[in-house]
Amino acid sequence: MSKRYVIGIDLGTTNCGVAYVEPSQAADALHLPPVELQPVVQLVNPGEVAAQNLLPSALYLPDELDFPQGSIQLPWEQQPDFVVGVLAQRRGVERTNRLVTSAKSWLCHSGVDRTAPILPLNAPDGARKVSPVEASSRYLEHIRKSWDYTHPDAPFLEQQVLVTVPASFDAVARELTLRAAEQAGYPAVTLLEEPQAAFYAWLERHPGWRECVHVGDLILVVDIGGGTTDFTLIAVCEEGGELSLERVAVGEHILLGGDNMDLALARFVEQQLAAKNTKLDAVQFHALWQQCRLAKEKLLAHSNQASEHPITLLGRGTGLVGGAIRTKLAREDLERIVLDGFFPKVSSDEMPAKQRRLALQEVGLPYASDAAITRHLARFLRQPAASVEPGAIRRTRSGLAAPTHILLNGGVLSAQPVRSRLLEVVNCWLDQEGMPAAQILAGEDLLHAVARGAAYYGMARRGQGIRIRGGVPRTYYVGIETAMPAVPGMPAPIKALTVVPFGMEEGSSHQLAGREFGLIVGEPAEFRFFCSSTRKNDPVGSLLEEWDPEELEELAPMDVTLSADGVTGDTVRVTLESTVTETGLLQLWCVAKDGRRWKLEFNVRERVA
Amino acid sequence: MSRIVLALRSFWSILFQGQLPADIAQHFGYVKPAKEKPAPPPPPAFQPADGAVQVLGILQRDARLVDFLLEDISAYTDDQVGAAVRTMQEQARACLQRYVQLSPVIDGVEGAFVKLDLAAVESVKFVGNVPSGAPPKGGILRHRGWRVEKVELPQISPRQDRTLLAPAEIEVE
């Protein structure tokens, strides 16, 4: 009989990781089997295959000029027409317009068609392009094949697989992630939010966690990845005399991460060099970027007291010493750029600068326009509470959520000065309102926690280990056009019908019996679709007449075509039903009186911002 | 083959299969024996020098070692050389550790007295006032020595140009 594993996959913006558990290794119900990291077999140089703990989320689309014949073959593929991982990243530096990165950030960008071949954005005319969904599925496919190669006795298809997504991913981005997994030949996967996964990983490392937290505690998870920042609040509650955990809030999508910090440092050093008339080309700039990351890590390391770190870019030609560019990164500048730029000491009512909305926006990722992570955090902690909030979430007089513990995740947060600054800012907010200081939950695994936590969660779903309850972290609405006389030049006013209330649990469904829609058989019907992460108290079926444009975000529309046995042109009266599947997937259905059902599908193609 | 057998086999084969048996057809010259395809020339045998070129190629790719060794650095200041070497040495060390696992021959403190393990006498070089005849009992450890534990080099593809240490680079503006 083949072996059974639970596999957790961290599908990251810049790196992917894989971890697994062998459930049959459990000694007893109290002691979970250990979670192991699974290195990913990948090309690291032309003709050289090696297993590494992380798979860089980089996809390179080579042509015949790129690699010597046969040098990109993998143990499981003779002639692949793309390269994933370390080699893709390396070669991509030299030829950027064939490299796809940050596919994940594109997955949640509603301004583009995420299933159309648009990446790399700057690809020359006629060059191959892939869609964000395809790029993601290539990474997942590579992970599957690498698994099958390393575990010939345990086919990937027969395993329980979990894939993580940012908590800030909306329903469309989650569905596209599932679609990517399906295209990659995955079995049915379960999605899990990354900050929750990080917390599960902490639980896995601390079997005695019940002694560390108490009923009424509130845990803030700050997950700063390479390209995204994600916040989550988890409340410690009590149920039947046992401690239970409930995810009570998730933040909005912030495209801001560790890479931005290194890039900011590199841009700064580049400017210093430019002032001395030294120009860098793309490869040198990339080397500078890497060196700035190393310099940052060295200067921020615990024992380092140096006031600067040297940076040397070797000459491009055969003249290595002669062509070398020498400069340095001063501690003063580093602290100014990283600590004051990304983690400034702000007050808890300072909100991030609003995004400028230009009429003609350049197509590109909607990077956060305010780099201050602390301001984004203040905004997150000021999210209004849900009235059904469990365990009476701890809040200050002014309504700021008051965490008792902070769990950090992401490589950036391994630097002590960054950790201290973040803690200092949060504790300053709490202290001003007379709340006790929050503590850092120590002993985390900053780099691999998400994959490990996902594998642990797979065990929890089997009933071994504790599960964080949460439900859907947003409220979802469909837009209903009001029946009003048309005014030329003005769109018909729209109302929002709540179809999925905040916190709706997995495996439950809601009927919206009160409102009927007449759909014409054979013709596509489109529903506008909205979500909100801040409105948490709209009951299912309630109709919003007005709202603050900041509160509701429009997503890709959903459409359905009734291909019933009825005659084309017939009108069928349907009601809506919302469902959240056991694996956390949100679905909307049209239900006719006679019980026939049609599923609404996201239409990611048509809407262009 | 006897004539009777040949005749009978041909008869039955033509009657039931409509053709002569292949071996008989060939025997009487109706069909030319199929030429055996010439085997593809074997890839040039692996020379010891190929391994050396590969190692140099890897050190050049990852740490620019060949560039450095062949550069005339007499005109540059110690500062300039030092800065370049600091970067280069880090890369070269990472590269070496990746492909070759090394360990000291004698894991002792250099400058201190060590006893000689008689079984390991072959891997020790004696210097100084060495008595003739039996090896000495011990001495001051001047250099720990290096032993290769494991070499893990990527496979060289038979099609690869083995004289190519580093390709020329052309940037298209």
Coordinates of C-alpha atoms in Angstrom, one line a residue, chain B residues 13-154:
Chain B
S13 CA 4.5 -19.3 -46.6
I14 CA 3.4 -18.1 -50.1
L15 CA 0.1 -20.1 -49.8
F16 CA -0.9 -18.7 -46.5
Q17 CA 1.0 -15.4 -46.1
G18 CA 1.5 -14.4 -49.7
Q19 CA 5.2 -13.9 -49.4
L20 CA 8.5 -15.6 -49.0
P21 CA 9.9 -16.0 -45.5
A22 CA 12.3 -13.2 -44.9
D23 CA 15.4 -15.4 -44.4
I24 CA 14.7 -17.4 -47.6
A25 CA 14.1 -14.2 -49.6
Q26 CA 17.5 -12.9 -48.4
H27 CA 19.2 -16.3 -48.9
F28 CA 18.3 -16.3 -52.7
G29 CA 19.2 -12.6 -53.1
Y30 CA 15.7 -11.3 -53.6
V31 CA 16.2 -8.9 -50.8
K32 CA 19.4 -7.2 -49.9
P33 CA 20.4 -7.7 -46.3
A34 CA 19.4 -4.7 -44.3
K35 CA 22.4 -2.6 -43.6
E36 CA 23.1 -2.3 -40.0
K37 CA 22.9 1.4 -39.0
P38 CA 26.3 2.7 -38.0
A39 CA 26.2 3.3 -34.3
P40 CA 26.5 7.0 -33.3
P41 CA 30.1 7.8 -32.6
P42 CA 30.6 7.4 -28.9
P43 CA 30.9 10.7 -27.0
P44 CA 34.6 11.7 -26.7
A45 CA 36.0 9.9 -23.6
F46 CA 36.1 11.9 -20.5
Q47 CA 39.6 13.3 -19.9
P48 CA 40.9 14.2 -16.5
A49 CA 41.4 17.7 -17.9
D50 CA 37.7 18.0 -18.4
G51 CA 37.1 17.8 -14.7
A52 CA 39.7 20.5 -14.1
V53 CA 38.1 22.7 -16.7
Q54 CA 34.7 22.1 -15.1
V55 CA 35.9 23.1 -11.6
L56 CA 37.6 26.2 -13.0
G57 CA 34.4 27.0 -14.9
I58 CA 32.3 26.7 -11.8
L59 CA 34.7 28.9 -9.8
Q60 CA 34.7 31.5 -12.6
R61 CA 30.9 31.4 -12.9
D62 CA 30.2 31.8 -9.2
A63 CA 33.2 33.7 -8.0
R64 CA 35.0 35.1 -11.1
L65 CA 38.2 33.3 -9.9
V66 CA 39.9 33.1 -13.3
D67 CA 39.3 36.8 -14.0
F68 CA 40.9 37.6 -10.7
L69 CA 43.9 35.3 -11.1
L70 CA 44.7 36.5 -14.6
E71 CA 44.2 40.2 -13.9
D72 CA 47.2 42.4 -13.4
I73 CA 46.5 44.0 -10.1
S74 CA 49.8 45.8 -9.6
A75 CA 48.3 49.1 -10.5
Y76 CA 45.5 49.0 -7.9
T77 CA 45.7 50.0 -4.3
D78 CA 45.4 47.5 -1.4
D79 CA 42.0 49.0 -0.7
Q80 CA 40.7 48.3 -4.1
V81 CA 42.1 44.8 -4.2
G82 CA 40.9 44.1 -0.6
A83 CA 37.3 45.2 -1.5
A84 CA 37.1 43.0 -4.5
V85 CA 38.7 40.1 -2.8
R86 CA 36.3 40.3 0.2
T87 CA 33.3 39.9 -2.2
M88 CA 35.1 37.3 -4.3
Q89 CA 36.3 35.2 -1.5
E90 CA 32.9 34.9 0.0
Q91 CA 31.5 33.7 -3.2
A92 CA 34.3 31.3 -3.9
R93 CA 34.1 29.8 -0.4
A94 CA 30.3 29.3 -0.8
C95 CA 30.9 27.7 -4.2
L96 CA 33.7 25.4 -3.0
Q97 CA 31.7 24.2 0.0
R98 CA 28.7 23.5 -2.3
Y99 CA 30.6 21.1 -4.5
V100 CA 33.4 19.7 -2.4
Q101 CA 33.3 18.6 1.1
L102 CA 36.7 19.0 2.8
S103 CA 38.0 18.0 6.2
P104 CA 41.4 18.5 7.9
V105 CA 43.7 15.5 7.9
I106 CA 44.7 16.0 11.5
D107 CA 42.0 17.8 13.5
G108 CA 44.4 19.5 15.9
V109 CA 45.5 23.0 16.9
E110 CA 48.2 24.3 14.6
G111 CA 51.3 25.1 16.6
A112 CA 50.7 22.5 19.2
F113 CA 52.3 19.1 19.7
V114 CA 50.5 16.2 18.2
K115 CA 51.1 12.5 18.4
L116 CA 51.5 10.6 15.2
D117 CA 48.9 8.1 14.3
L118 CA 51.0 5.4 12.7
A119 CA 48.1 4.3 10.5
A120 CA 48.0 7.8 9.0
V121 CA 51.7 8.1 8.3
E122 CA 51.0 8.2 4.5
S123 CA 49.0 11.4 4.8
V124 CA 51.6 13.3 6.8
K125 CA 54.6 15.3 5.4
F126 CA 57.5 15.5 7.9
V127 CA 59.6 18.7 7.9
G128 CA 62.5 19.9 9.9
N129 CA 64.8 17.7 12.0
V130 CA 63.3 14.4 10.9
P131 CA 65.4 11.3 12.1
S132 CA 66.1 8.7 9.6
G133 CA 64.5 5.2 9.9
A134 CA 61.3 4.8 11.8
P135 CA 58.8 7.7 11.7
P136 CA 58.9 10.1 14.7
K137 CA 56.4 9.7 17.5
G138 CA 55.0 13.2 16.9
G139 CA 55.8 16.8 16.4
I140 CA 54.4 20.3 16.2
L141 CA 51.4 20.5 13.9
R142 CA 52.2 23.2 11.3
H143 CA 49.4 22.6 8.9
R144 CA 46.3 20.5 9.4
G145 CA 46.1 19.4 5.8
W146 CA 43.0 18.9 3.8
R147 CA 41.2 15.8 2.7
V148 CA 38.4 15.6 0.2
E149 CA 35.5 13.8 1.7
K150 CA 33.1 14.1 -1.1
V151 CA 33.0 15.8 -4.5
E152 CA 29.6 16.5 -6.0
L153 CA 30.0 18.0 -9.4
P154 CA 27.2 18.2 -11.9

